[in-house]
Amino acid sequence: MENVVELMERLKESSGISALLLDSEMPGLFETREWEAAAADLPVVLLAPKSAYLSYRGSLNIFEFIEKPVTAEKLEPLIWRLTGRRAGTGPLLHHRMGVPVVGDKIVRLAPSEILFVEARGSEVIVHTRYEQWPTRISFETYRSYLREDHFVLTHPSFLINMLKVGRVDRAQVHIEGSEQPVPVAIEALAEVRRKARKYAASEKSIRI
């Protein structure tokens, strides 16, 4: 597809599309918003310039990005992850490549750098010790990215790194390196305490 008009036509005509691979420099792509509603449930992969900067302000469910130029080496693991996502099996990210954060610029974080991920209304924020990164990637996608690491859903809006937990209260988790306590839903408290005990036996002691 060479332009946004053709993209809109394809989205309207086809019900068999399982993912979108889009060039962020496609003329009119982010100036025209009508097509986004048709793509709302699709994982979107953006081809980004070599500079890794992106002036995107929309509401797409960005699953991943690939820096140009596109090569088979970049596409093969991406296809594998997307196939695993659609089937509900297999890890969705090679962590040696990092966890993507797509905002005013594109960065990659090691899972160990992430303290927690927060869904704040329509925003998603990735918290590290020194930064809070707004991202265009959905909260559910981060759950998939991090499901094989030490991350636990403590609340419908918070996904925390259990290796960063300093203390678990009755209704809150306190994260080392963050002044913001994370809420714990009543129905999640037993699981959070169980995971806290499990990981307390690793590198440090977690107070429960």
GROMACS .gro file of N, CA, C and O in nm, residues 61-181:
model
  484
   61ASN      N    1  -0.291   0.031   1.857
   61ASN     CA    2  -0.235  -0.070   1.946
   61ASN      C    3  -0.099  -0.112   1.888
   61ASN      O    4  -0.090  -0.212   1.818
   62ILE      N    5   0.004  -0.035   1.917
   62ILE     CA    6   0.135  -0.062   1.858
   62ILE      C    7   0.197  -0.183   1.928
   62ILE      O    8   0.224  -0.181   2.047
   63PHE      N    9   0.220  -0.285   1.852
   63PHE     CA   10   0.274  -0.410   1.904
   63PHE      C   11   0.426  -0.409   1.903
   63PHE      O   12   0.491  -0.464   1.991
   64GLU      N   13   0.484  -0.345   1.802
   64GLU     CA   14   0.629  -0.350   1.785
   64GLU      C   15   0.669  -0.244   1.682
   64GLU      O   16   0.584  -0.187   1.613
   65PHE      N   17   0.795  -0.214   1.674
   65PHE     CA   18   0.847  -0.131   1.566
   65PHE      C   19   0.970  -0.197   1.508
   65PHE      O   20   1.038  -0.278   1.573
   66ILE      N   21   0.997  -0.166   1.385
   66ILE     CA   22   1.119  -0.211   1.317
   66ILE      C   23   1.187  -0.089   1.259
   66ILE      O   24   1.124  -0.010   1.187
   67GLU      N   25   1.312  -0.073   1.288
   67GLU     CA   26   1.386   0.037   1.227
   67GLU      C   27   1.422   0.001   1.083
   67GLU      O   28   1.457  -0.112   1.052
   68LYS      N   29   1.409   0.100   0.997
   68LYS     CA   30   1.450   0.081   0.859
   68LYS      C   31   1.603   0.074   0.850
   68LYS      O   32   1.671   0.133   0.934
   69PRO      N   33   1.655   0.004   0.752
   69PRO     CA   34   1.587  -0.072   0.648
   69PRO      C   35   1.535  -0.206   0.699
   69PRO      O   36   1.592  -0.265   0.792
   70VAL      N   37   1.428  -0.255   0.640
   70VAL     CA   38   1.369  -0.384   0.678
   70VAL      C   39   1.451  -0.497   0.616
   70VAL      O   40   1.484  -0.494   0.498
   71THR      N   41   1.483  -0.596   0.698
   71THR     CA   42   1.557  -0.713   0.650
   71THR      C   43   1.487  -0.840   0.696
   71THR      O   44   1.402  -0.838   0.785
   72ALA      N   45   1.523  -0.952   0.636
   72ALA     CA   46   1.464  -1.080   0.674
   72ALA      C   47   1.496  -1.113   0.820
   72ALA      O   48   1.414  -1.171   0.891
   73GLU      N   49   1.615  -1.074   0.865
   73GLU     CA   50   1.653  -1.101   1.003
   73GLU      C   51   1.563  -1.028   1.102
   73GLU      O   52   1.538  -1.076   1.212
   74LYS      N   53   1.514  -0.911   1.063
   74LYS     CA   54   1.422  -0.836   1.149
   74LYS      C   55   1.280  -0.889   1.140
   74LYS      O   56   1.206  -0.890   1.239
   75LEU      N   57   1.240  -0.934   1.021
   75LEU     CA   58   1.101  -0.978   1.001
   75LEU      C   59   1.073  -1.115   1.060
   75LEU      O   60   0.964  -1.139   1.112
   76GLU      N   61   1.168  -1.206   1.053
   76GLU     CA   62   1.142  -1.343   1.096
   76GLU      C   63   1.104  -1.354   1.243
   76GLU      O   64   1.002  -1.417   1.277
   77PRO      N   65   1.179  -1.294   1.337
   77PRO     CA   66   1.136  -1.302   1.477
   77PRO      C   67   1.006  -1.228   1.503
   77PRO      O   68   0.926  -1.267   1.589
   78LEU      N   69   0.981  -1.121   1.427
   78LEU     CA   70   0.855  -1.048   1.442
   78LEU      C   71   0.737  -1.135   1.403
   78LEU      O   72   0.636  -1.141   1.474
   79ILE      N   73   0.747  -1.203   1.290
   79ILE     CA   74   0.639  -1.293   1.246
   79ILE      C   75   0.617  -1.402   1.348
   79ILE      O   76   0.503  -1.439   1.380
   80TRP      N   77   0.724  -1.454   1.405
   80TRP     CA   78   0.712  -1.558   1.506
   80TRP      C   79   0.637  -1.507   1.628
   80TRP      O   80   0.549  -1.574   1.682
   81ARG      N   81   0.668  -1.385   1.672
   81ARG     CA   82   0.601  -1.329   1.788
   81ARG      C   83   0.454  -1.301   1.760
   81ARG      O   84   0.368  -1.324   1.844
   82LEU      N   85   0.426  -1.248   1.641
   82LEU     CA   86   0.287  -1.221   1.606
   82LEU      C   87   0.206  -1.349   1.595
   82LEU      O   88   0.091  -1.356   1.637
   83THR      N   89   0.266  -1.454   1.540
   83THR     CA   90   0.198  -1.583   1.531
   83THR      C   91   0.169  -1.637   1.669
   83THR      O   92   0.061  -1.688   1.696
   84GLY      N   93   0.267  -1.624   1.760
   84GLY     CA   94   0.245  -1.667   1.898
   84GLY      C   95   0.138  -1.587   1.965
   84GLY      O   96   0.056  -1.640   2.042
   85ARG      N   97   0.130  -1.457   1.935
   85ARG     CA   98   0.028  -1.372   1.995
   85ARG      C   99  -0.110  -1.416   1.951
   85ARG      O  100  -0.202  -1.427   2.030
   86ARG      N  101  -0.129  -1.440   1.821
   86ARG     CA  102  -0.260  -1.478   1.771
   86ARG      C  103  -0.302  -1.614   1.823
   86ARG      O  104  -0.419  -1.640   1.847
   87ALA      N  105  -0.204  -1.703   1.843
   87ALA     CA  106  -0.236  -1.837   1.892
   87ALA      C  107  -0.243  -1.842   2.044
   87ALA      O  108  -0.288  -1.941   2.101
   88GLY      N  109  -0.193  -1.738   2.109
   88GLY     CA  110  -0.192  -1.736   2.255
   88GLY      C  111  -0.083  -1.821   2.315
   88GLY      O  112  -0.090  -1.861   2.431
   89THR      N  113   0.020  -1.852   2.237
   89THR     CA  114   0.129  -1.936   2.286
   89THR      C  115   0.262  -1.870   2.255
   89THR      O  116   0.274  -1.790   2.162
   90GLY      N  117   0.363  -1.908   2.333
   90GLY     CA  118   0.497  -1.864   2.304
   90GLY      C  119   0.527  -1.724   2.351
   90GLY      O  120   0.439  -1.640   2.358
   91PRO      N  121   0.653  -1.697   2.387
   91PRO     CA  122   0.690  -1.562   2.428
   91PRO      C  123   0.678  -1.467   2.310
   91PRO      O  124   0.697  -1.504   2.196
   92LEU      N  125   0.643  -1.342   2.337
   92LEU     CA  126   0.616  -1.247   2.231
   92LEU      C  127   0.731  -1.151   2.208
   92LEU      O  128   0.722  -1.063   2.124
   93LEU      N  129   0.839  -1.168   2.282
   93LEU     CA  130   0.948  -1.072   2.268
   93LEU      C  131   1.079  -1.140   2.303
   93LEU      O  132   1.089  -1.211   2.401
   94HIS      N  133   1.180  -1.120   2.219
   94HIS     CA  134   1.315  -1.162   2.255
   94HIS      C  135   1.373  -1.054   2.343
   94HIS      O  136   1.400  -0.943   2.298
   95HIS      N  137   1.396  -1.081   2.470
   95HIS     CA  138   1.435  -0.975   2.562
   95HIS      C  139   1.574  -0.921   2.534
   95HIS      O  140   1.608  -0.813   2.580
   96ARG      N  141   1.653  -0.994   2.458
   96ARG     CA  142   1.781  -0.936   2.420
   96ARG      C  143   1.761  -0.816   2.329
   96ARG      O  144   1.849  -0.732   2.313
   97MET      N  145   1.641  -0.805   2.270
   97MET     CA  146   1.609  -0.690   2.186
   97MET      C  147   1.550  -0.577   2.270
   97MET      O  148   1.541  -0.464   2.224
   98GLY      N  149   1.504  -0.606   2.391
   98GLY     CA  150   1.447  -0.505   2.478
   98GLY      C  151   1.297  -0.492   2.463
   98GLY      O  152   1.238  -0.533   2.364
   99VAL      N  153   1.235  -0.435   2.566
   99VAL     CA  154   1.092  -0.409   2.565
   99VAL      C  155   1.069  -0.272   2.503
   99VAL      O  156   1.120  -0.172   2.553
  100PRO      N  157   0.991  -0.262   2.396
  100PRO     CA  158   0.976  -0.132   2.329
  100PRO      C  159   0.883  -0.038   2.405
  100PRO      O  160   0.784  -0.078   2.463
  101VAL      N  161   0.920   0.090   2.403
  101VAL     CA  162   0.836   0.199   2.452
  101VAL      C  163   0.826   0.298   2.337
  101VAL      O  164   0.928   0.347   2.288
  102VAL      N  165   0.705   0.326   2.292
  102VAL     CA  166   0.685   0.411   2.176
  102VAL      C  167   0.611   0.537   2.219
  102VAL      O  168   0.493   0.532   2.254
  103GLY      N  169   0.681   0.648   2.222
  103GLY     CA  170   0.622   0.777   2.256
  103GLY      C  171   0.670   0.881   2.159
  103GLY      O  172   0.665   0.861   2.038
  104ASP      N  173   0.720   0.995   2.210
  104ASP     CA  174   0.780   1.095   2.122
  104ASP      C  175   0.904   1.040   2.054
  104ASP      O  176   0.942   1.083   1.946
  105LYS      N  177   0.969   0.946   2.119
  105LYS     CA  178   1.078   0.873   2.058
  105LYS      C  179   1.062   0.726   2.096
  105LYS      O  180   0.983   0.691   2.183
  106ILE      N  181   1.135   0.641   2.030
  106ILE     CA  182   1.127   0.498   2.054
  106ILE      C  183   1.249   0.454   2.133
  106ILE      O  184   1.363   0.480   2.093
  107VAL      N  185   1.226   0.388   2.244
  107VAL     CA  186   1.336   0.335   2.325
  107VAL      C  187   1.308   0.189   2.355
  107VAL      O  188   1.195   0.140   2.340
  108ARG      N  189   1.410   0.119   2.399
  108ARG     CA  190   1.395  -0.020   2.442
  108ARG      C  191   1.451  -0.034   2.582
  108ARG      O  192   1.560   0.017   2.611
  109LEU      N  193   1.378  -0.103   2.667
  109LEU     CA  194   1.419  -0.122   2.805
  109LEU      C  195   1.436  -0.270   2.834
  109LEU      O  196   1.359  -0.353   2.786
  110ALA      N  197   1.536  -0.302   2.915
  110ALA     CA  198   1.546  -0.438   2.966
  110ALA      C  199   1.435  -0.459   3.070
  110ALA      O  200   1.401  -0.365   3.142
  111PRO      N  201   1.375  -0.579   3.079
  111PRO     CA  202   1.271  -0.601   3.180
  111PRO      C  203   1.318  -0.565   3.320
  111PRO      O  204   1.240  -0.516   3.402
  112SER      N  205   1.446  -0.584   3.349
  112SER     CA  206   1.500  -0.553   3.482
  112SER      C  207   1.499  -0.404   3.512
  112SER      O  208   1.506  -0.364   3.628
  113GLU      N  209   1.490  -0.319   3.409
  113GLU     CA  210   1.484  -0.174   3.430
  113GLU      C  211   1.344  -0.127   3.470
  113GLU      O  212   1.329  -0.019   3.526
  114ILE      N  213   1.244  -0.208   3.440
  114ILE     CA  214   1.105  -0.166   3.460
  114ILE      C  215   1.062  -0.196   3.603
  114ILE      O  216   1.072  -0.309   3.650
  115LEU      N  217   1.015  -0.093   3.674
  115LEU     CA  218   0.960  -0.111   3.808
  115LEU      C  219   0.815  -0.157   3.801
  115LEU      O  220   0.777  -0.255   3.864
  116PHE      N  221   0.735  -0.085   3.724
  116PHE     CA  222   0.597  -0.126   3.701
  116PHE      C  223   0.541  -0.054   3.580
  116PHE      O  224   0.597   0.046   3.533
  117VAL      N  225   0.431  -0.108   3.527
  117VAL     CA  226   0.359  -0.048   3.416
  117VAL      C  227   0.222  -0.008   3.467
  117VAL      O  228   0.154  -0.085   3.534
  118GLU      N  229   0.181   0.115   3.434
  118GLU     CA  230   0.056   0.170   3.485
  118GLU      C  231  -0.035   0.212   3.371
  118GLU      O  232   0.008   0.280   3.279
  119ALA      N  233  -0.161   0.171   3.378
  119ALA     CA  234  -0.264   0.222   3.287
  119ALA      C  235  -0.334   0.336   3.360
  119ALA      O  236  -0.401   0.314   3.461
  120ARG      N  237  -0.317   0.456   3.309
  120ARG     CA  238  -0.370   0.576   3.374
  120ARG      C  239  -0.473   0.640   3.282
  120ARG      O  240  -0.441   0.723   3.198
  121GLY      N  241  -0.598   0.597   3.295
  121GLY     CA  242  -0.700   0.642   3.202
  121GLY      C  243  -0.670   0.588   3.063
  121GLY      O  244  -0.653   0.468   3.043
  122SER      N  245  -0.659   0.678   2.966
  122SER     CA  246  -0.627   0.636   2.829
  122SER      C  247  -0.476   0.628   2.806
  122SER      O  248  -0.432   0.587   2.698
  123GLU      N  249  -0.396   0.663   2.906
  123GLU     CA  250  -0.251   0.659   2.895
  123GLU      C  251  -0.194   0.530   2.953
  123GLU      O  252  -0.252   0.469   3.042
  124VAL      N  253  -0.079   0.490   2.902
  124VAL     CA  254   0.000   0.382   2.961
  124VAL      C  255   0.138   0.439   2.992
  124VAL      O  256   0.200   0.503   2.906
  125ILE      N  257   0.184   0.419   3.115
  125ILE     CA  258   0.312   0.473   3.161
  125ILE      C  259   0.402   0.357   3.205
  125ILE      O  260   0.360   0.273   3.285
  126VAL      N  261   0.523   0.353   3.153
  126VAL     CA  262   0.623   0.255   3.197
  126VAL      C  263   0.717   0.327   3.295
  126VAL      O  264   0.783   0.424   3.259
  127HIS      N  265   0.720   0.279   3.418
  127HIS     CA  266   0.799   0.342   3.524
  127HIS      C  267   0.933   0.271   3.540
  127HIS      O  268   0.938   0.148   3.555
  128THR      N  269   1.040   0.349   3.539
  128THR     CA  270   1.172   0.300   3.575
  128THR      C  271   1.220   0.381   3.695
  128THR      O  272   1.150   0.469   3.744
  129ARG      N  273   1.340   0.353   3.743
  129ARG     CA  274   1.391   0.424   3.860
  129ARG      C  275   1.405   0.575   3.833
  129ARG      O  276   1.382   0.657   3.921
  130TYR      N  277   1.441   0.610   3.710
  130TYR     CA  278   1.473   0.749   3.681
  130TYR      C  279   1.376   0.817   3.585
  130TYR      O  280   1.380   0.939   3.571
  131GLU      N  281   1.289   0.740   3.520
  131GLU     CA  282   1.202   0.798   3.418
  131GLU      C  283   1.062   0.740   3.428
  131GLU      O  284   1.041   0.629   3.477
  132GLN      N  285   0.965   0.818   3.380
  132GLN     CA  286   0.830   0.769   3.354
  132GLN      C  287   0.806   0.786   3.205
  132GLN      O  288   0.803   0.898   3.154
  133TRP      N  289   0.788   0.674   3.135
  133TRP     CA  290   0.782   0.676   2.990
  133TRP      C  291   0.637   0.658   2.943
  133TRP      O  292   0.582   0.549   2.950
  134PRO      N  293   0.572   0.763   2.891
  134PRO     CA  294   0.443   0.743   2.825
  134PRO      C  295   0.464   0.661   2.698
  134PRO      O  296   0.562   0.681   2.625
  135THR      N  297   0.374   0.568   2.671
  135THR     CA  298   0.391   0.480   2.556
  135THR      C  299   0.260   0.461   2.482
  135THR      O  300   0.152   0.465   2.542
  136ARG      N  301   0.269   0.438   2.351
  136ARG     CA  302   0.150   0.412   2.268
  136ARG      C  303   0.115   0.263   2.267
  136ARG      O  304   0.014   0.225   2.208
  137ILE      N  305   0.197   0.182   2.328
  137ILE     CA  306   0.169   0.038   2.333
  137ILE      C  307   0.067   0.011   2.443
  137ILE      O  308   0.073   0.070   2.549
  138SER      N  309  -0.025  -0.081   2.417
  138SER     CA  310  -0.135  -0.104   2.511
  138SER      C  311  -0.087  -0.176   2.637
  138SER      O  312   0.013  -0.248   2.637
  139PHE      N  313  -0.163  -0.158   2.743
  139PHE     CA  314  -0.134  -0.225   2.870
  139PHE      C  315  -0.137  -0.377   2.853
  139PHE      O  316  -0.052  -0.449   2.907
  140GLU      N  317  -0.235  -0.428   2.778
  140GLU     CA  318  -0.246  -0.572   2.757
  140GLU      C  319  -0.126  -0.626   2.682
  140GLU      O  320  -0.081  -0.739   2.707
  141THR      N  321  -0.071  -0.547   2.591
  141THR     CA  322   0.048  -0.593   2.519
  141THR      C  323   0.167  -0.605   2.613
  141THR      O  324   0.246  -0.700   2.604
  142TYR      N  325   0.180  -0.511   2.708
  142TYR     CA  326   0.289  -0.523   2.805
  142TYR      C  327   0.270  -0.646   2.894
  142TYR      O  328   0.368  -0.710   2.934
  143ARG      N  329   0.147  -0.679   2.925
  143ARG     CA  330   0.123  -0.803   3.001
  143ARG      C  331   0.175  -0.924   2.924
  143ARG      O  332   0.234  -1.016   2.981
  144SER      N  333   0.155  -0.923   2.792
  144SER     CA  334   0.205  -1.032   2.709
  144SER      C  335   0.357  -1.030   2.699
  144SER      O  336   0.423  -1.132   2.708
  145TYR      N  337   0.413  -0.911   2.679
  145TYR     CA  338   0.559  -0.898   2.673
  145TYR      C  339   0.626  -0.958   2.796
  145TYR      O  340   0.729  -1.026   2.788
  146LEU      N  341   0.569  -0.930   2.913
  146LEU     CA  342   0.639  -0.955   3.040
  146LEU      C  343   0.585  -1.076   3.115
  146LEU      O  344   0.621  -1.097   3.230
  147ARG      N  345   0.504  -1.155   3.051
  147ARG     CA  346   0.439  -1.264   3.123
  147ARG      C  347   0.536  -1.373   3.167
  147ARG      O  348   0.505  -1.449   3.259
  148GLU      N  349   0.652  -1.382   3.104
  148GLU     CA  350   0.748  -1.484   3.142
  148GLU      C  351   0.858  -1.429   3.233
  148GLU      O  352   0.955  -1.497   3.261
  149ASP      N  353   0.841  -1.306   3.278
  149ASP     CA  354   0.935  -1.247   3.372
  149ASP      C  355   0.870  -1.239   3.510
  149ASP      O  356   0.767  -1.301   3.534
  150HIS      N  357   0.928  -1.163   3.598
  150HIS     CA  358   0.882  -1.158   3.737
  150HIS      C  359   0.777  -1.050   3.755
  150HIS      O  360   0.785  -0.970   3.849
  151PHE      N  361   0.678  -1.047   3.667
  151PHE     CA  362   0.577  -0.943   3.672
  151PHE      C  363   0.441  -1.000   3.712
  151PHE      O  364   0.402  -1.108   3.667
  152VAL      N  365   0.371  -0.924   3.797
  152VAL     CA  366   0.242  -0.968   3.850
  152VAL      C  367   0.142  -0.854   3.836
  152VAL      O  368   0.175  -0.737   3.862
  153LEU      N  369   0.021  -0.888   3.799
  153LEU     CA  370  -0.088  -0.790   3.792
  153LEU      C  371  -0.146  -0.775   3.933
  153LEU      O  372  -0.213  -0.865   3.982
  154THR      N  373  -0.117  -0.663   3.997
  154THR     CA  374  -0.167  -0.640   4.133
  154THR      C  375  -0.303  -0.573   4.134
  154THR      O  376  -0.373  -0.574   4.235
  155HIS      N  377  -0.338  -0.515   4.022
  155HIS     CA  378  -0.458  -0.433   4.009
  155HIS      C  379  -0.486  -0.426   3.859
  155HIS      O  380  -0.393  -0.439   3.778
  156PRO      N  381  -0.611  -0.408   3.816
  156PRO     CA  382  -0.638  -0.401   3.671
  156PRO      C  383  -0.555  -0.296   3.598
  156PRO      O  384  -0.540  -0.304   3.476
  157SER      N  385  -0.498  -0.200   3.672
  157SER     CA  386  -0.422  -0.092   3.607
  157SER      C  387  -0.273  -0.094   3.639
  157SER      O  388  -0.201  -0.002   3.599
  158PHE      N  389  -0.224  -0.197   3.710
  158PHE     CA  390  -0.084  -0.198   3.751
  158PHE      C  391  -0.022  -0.337   3.733
  158PHE      O  392  -0.076  -0.437   3.780
  159LEU      N  393   0.092  -0.338   3.663
  159LEU     CA  394   0.171  -0.459   3.643
  159LEU      C  395   0.308  -0.433   3.704
  159LEU      O  396   0.379  -0.342   3.660
  160ILE      N  397   0.346  -0.509   3.807
  160ILE     CA  398   0.468  -0.475   3.882
  160ILE      C  399   0.576  -0.582   3.867
  160ILE      O  400   0.547  -0.699   3.845
  161ASN      N  401   0.700  -0.537   3.879
  161ASN     CA  402   0.816  -0.625   3.880
  161ASN      C  403   0.839  -0.670   4.023
  161ASN      O  404   0.881  -0.592   4.109
  162MET      N  405   0.812  -0.797   4.052
  162MET     CA  406   0.821  -0.847   4.189
  162MET      C  407   0.963  -0.842   4.245
  162MET      O  408   0.981  -0.838   4.367
  163LEU      N  409   1.062  -0.840   4.157
  163LEU     CA  410   1.200  -0.831   4.206
  163LEU      C  411   1.235  -0.691   4.256
  163LEU      O  412   1.342  -0.672   4.313
  164LYS      N  413   1.145  -0.596   4.233
  164LYS     CA  414   1.168  -0.460   4.279
  164LYS      C  415   1.084  -0.425   4.402
  164LYS      O  416   1.087  -0.311   4.450
  165VAL      N  417   1.010  -0.523   4.454
  165VAL     CA  418   0.920  -0.496   4.567
  165VAL      C  419   1.000  -0.486   4.697
  165VAL      O  420   1.083  -0.571   4.727
  166GLY      N  421   0.971  -0.380   4.773
  166GLY     CA  422   1.034  -0.365   4.904
  166GLY      C  423   0.944  -0.409   5.017
  166GLY      O  424   0.989  -0.466   5.115
  167ARG      N  425   0.812  -0.383   5.002
  167ARG     CA  426   0.719  -0.417   5.110
  167ARG      C  427   0.578  -0.436   5.053
  167ARG      O  428   0.539  -0.365   4.961
  168VAL      N  429   0.506  -0.532   5.107
  168VAL     CA  430   0.367  -0.555   5.070
  168VAL      C  431   0.280  -0.526   5.190
  168VAL      O  432   0.293  -0.589   5.295
  169ASP      N  433   0.192  -0.426   5.179
  169ASP     CA  434   0.093  -0.398   5.282
  169ASP      C  435  -0.038  -0.467   5.246
  169ASP      O  436  -0.047  -0.540   5.148
  170ARG      N  437  -0.140  -0.438   5.324
  170ARG     CA  438  -0.269  -0.500   5.299
  170ARG      C  439  -0.331  -0.451   5.167
  170ARG      O  440  -0.399  -0.526   5.098
  171ALA      N  441  -0.305  -0.328   5.131
  171ALA     CA  442  -0.368  -0.273   5.011
  171ALA      C  443  -0.269  -0.209   4.915
  171ALA      O  444  -0.310  -0.153   4.814
  172GLN      N  445  -0.138  -0.219   4.945
  172GLN     CA  446  -0.039  -0.153   4.861
  172GLN      C  447   0.090  -0.234   4.852
  172GLN      O  448   0.124  -0.310   4.943
  173VAL      N  449   0.159  -0.215   4.740
  173VAL     CA  450   0.295  -0.266   4.723
  173VAL      C  451   0.387  -0.146   4.713
  173VAL      O  452   0.358  -0.050   4.641
  174HIS      N  453   0.497  -0.150   4.786
  174HIS     CA  454   0.595  -0.043   4.783
  174HIS      C  455   0.715  -0.092   4.701
  174HIS      O  456   0.776  -0.195   4.732
  175ILE      N  457   0.747  -0.016   4.598
  175ILE     CA  458   0.851  -0.053   4.502
  175ILE      C  459   0.980   0.021   4.535
  175ILE      O  460   0.980   0.143   4.553
  176GLU      N  461   1.088  -0.053   4.541
  176GLU     CA  462   1.218   0.011   4.562
  176GLU      C  463   1.255   0.092   4.439
  176GLU      O  464   1.249   0.044   4.327
  177GLY      N  465   1.290   0.218   4.462
  177GLY     CA  466   1.325   0.307   4.352
  177GLY      C  467   1.210   0.394   4.307
  177GLY      O  468   1.225   0.474   4.215
  178SER      N  469   1.092   0.379   4.371
  178SER     CA  470   0.976   0.460   4.335
  178SER      C  471   0.907   0.511   4.461
  178SER      O  472   0.889   0.435   4.557
  179GLU      N  473   0.870   0.638   4.459
  179GLU     CA  474   0.796   0.694   4.572
  179GLU      C  475   0.646   0.668   4.561
  179GLU      O  476   0.572   0.696   4.654
  180GLN      N  477   0.602   0.616   4.449
  180GLN     CA  478   0.460   0.593   4.425
  180GLN      C  479   0.421   0.451   4.467
  180GLN      O  480   0.464   0.355   4.404
  181PRO      N  481   0.341   0.434   4.573
  181PRO     CA  482   0.295   0.300   4.608
  181PRO      C  483   0.196   0.250   4.503
  181PRO      O  484   0.125   0.327   4.439
   0.00000   0.00000   0.00000
